[in-house]
Amino acid sequence: MEHDESYLTDTIVEIKRMVLVLVTLNERLKERVSELELEKKSWDVEKEEMQNQLQQLQEDYNILKLAKAVQGDGESSEAKMQISKLMREIDQCMVLIQNL
């Protein structure tokens, strides 16, 4: 009987120790998850900034390309194509605005 009580006591102590270890590990994991969530938010902001920058650079490039074509280096057909493309985009925007 005494042996059974000792065994049970030892088992309870071991279970308590294991629970404490698990609780500690759980807290560490929660902290790490929080750190990773903050890091992800930071990366998301940086990604959005880079996408905006890329879009702006693409727009600048298209403007420069159009300006060069209009400048008169003999490629008036390219300028006309660019202007037609811009007009189609403007028309699409106007349709979207009218549908609001």
CSV table of C-alpha atoms in Angstrom, one decimal:
chain,number,residue,atom,x,y,z
A,1,MET,CA,0.0,0.0,0.0
A,2,GLU,CA,2.8,2.4,0.9
A,3,HIS,CA,4.5,1.5,-2.3
A,4,ASP,CA,1.4,2.4,-4.3
A,5,GLU,CA,1.1,5.7,-2.5
A,6,SER,CA,4.7,6.5,-3.2
A,7,TYR,CA,4.3,5.5,-6.8
A,8,LEU,CA,1.2,7.7,-7.1
A,9,THR,CA,3.0,10.6,-5.5
A,10,ASP,CA,6.0,10.3,-7.8
A,11,THR,CA,3.7,10.1,-10.8
A,12,ILE,CA,1.8,13.2,-9.7
A,13,VAL,CA,5.0,15.1,-9.2
A,14,GLU,CA,6.3,14.0,-12.6
A,15,ILE,CA,3.0,15.0,-14.3
A,16,LYS,CA,3.1,18.4,-12.6
A,17,ARG,CA,6.7,18.8,-13.8
A,18,MET,CA,5.7,17.9,-17.3
A,19,VAL,CA,2.7,20.3,-17.2
A,20,LEU,CA,5.0,23.1,-16.1
A,21,VAL,CA,7.4,22.3,-18.9
A,22,LEU,CA,4.5,22.3,-21.4
A,23,VAL,CA,3.1,25.6,-20.0
A,24,THR,CA,6.5,27.2,-20.3
A,25,LEU,CA,6.9,25.9,-23.9
A,26,ASN,CA,3.4,27.2,-24.7
A,27,GLU,CA,4.2,30.7,-23.5
A,28,ARG,CA,7.4,30.7,-25.5
A,29,LEU,CA,5.5,29.7,-28.6
A,30,LYS,CA,2.9,32.4,-28.0
A,31,GLU,CA,5.7,35.0,-27.8
A,32,ARG,CA,7.3,33.7,-31.0
A,33,VAL,CA,3.9,33.7,-32.8
A,34,SER,CA,3.4,37.4,-31.7
A,35,GLU,CA,6.9,38.2,-33.0
A,36,LEU,CA,6.3,36.5,-36.3
A,37,GLU,CA,2.9,38.3,-36.7
A,38,LEU,CA,4.6,41.7,-36.2
A,39,GLU,CA,7.3,40.7,-38.6
A,40,LYS,CA,4.7,39.7,-41.2
A,41,LYS,CA,2.9,43.0,-40.8
A,42,SER,CA,6.2,44.8,-41.4
A,43,TRP,CA,6.8,42.7,-44.5
A,44,ASP,CA,3.3,43.4,-45.7
A,45,VAL,CA,3.8,47.1,-45.4
A,46,GLU,CA,7.1,46.9,-47.2
A,47,LYS,CA,5.6,44.8,-50.0
A,48,GLU,CA,2.8,47.3,-50.5
A,49,GLU,CA,5.3,50.2,-50.6
A,50,MET,CA,7.3,48.4,-53.2
A,51,GLN,CA,4.2,47.5,-55.3
A,52,ASN,CA,3.2,51.2,-55.2
A,53,GLN,CA,6.8,52.2,-56.2
A,54,LEU,CA,6.8,49.7,-59.0
A,55,GLN,CA,3.4,51.0,-60.3
A,56,GLN,CA,4.7,54.6,-60.1
A,57,LEU,CA,7.9,53.6,-62.0
A,58,GLN,CA,5.8,51.9,-64.7
A,59,GLU,CA,3.7,54.9,-65.1
A,60,ASP,CA,6.7,57.2,-65.3
A,61,TYR,CA,8.3,54.9,-67.9
A,62,ASN,CA,5.1,54.9,-70.0
A,63,ILE,CA,5.0,58.7,-69.8
A,64,LEU,CA,8.7,59.0,-70.8
A,65,LYS,CA,8.1,56.5,-73.6
A,66,LEU,CA,5.1,58.6,-74.8
A,67,ALA,CA,7.1,61.8,-74.5
A,68,LYS,CA,9.9,60.4,-76.5
A,69,ALA,CA,7.5,59.2,-79.2
A,70,VAL,CA,5.8,62.6,-79.4
A,71,GLN,CA,9.1,64.3,-79.4
A,72,GLY,CA,9.3,63.6,-83.1
A,73,ASP,CA,12.0,61.1,-83.7
A,74,GLY,CA,10.1,59.7,-86.6
A,75,GLU,CA,8.0,57.2,-84.7
A,76,SER,CA,4.6,59.0,-84.9
A,77,SER,CA,2.8,55.7,-85.3
A,78,GLU,CA,4.0,54.6,-81.9
A,79,ALA,CA,2.9,57.9,-80.4
A,80,LYS,CA,-0.5,57.4,-81.9
A,81,MET,CA,-0.7,53.9,-80.5
A,82,GLN,CA,0.2,55.1,-77.1
A,83,ILE,CA,-2.3,58.0,-77.2
A,84,SER,CA,-5.0,55.5,-78.4
A,85,LYS,CA,-4.2,53.2,-75.5
A,86,LEU,CA,-4.4,56.1,-73.0
A,87,MET,CA,-7.7,57.1,-74.5
A,88,ARG,CA,-9.1,53.6,-74.2
A,89,GLU,CA,-8.0,53.6,-70.5
A,90,ILE,CA,-9.7,56.9,-70.0
A,91,ASP,CA,-12.9,55.6,-71.6
A,92,GLN,CA,-12.8,52.6,-69.4
A,93,CYS,CA,-12.4,54.8,-66.3
A,94,MET,CA,-15.3,57.0,-67.4
A,95,VAL,CA,-17.6,53.9,-67.8
A,96,LEU,CA,-16.6,52.7,-64.3
A,97,ILE,CA,-17.4,56.2,-62.9
A,98,GLN,CA,-20.7,56.3,-64.6
A,99,ASN,CA,-21.6,52.9,-63.2
A,100,LEU,CA,-21.1,54.1,-59.6
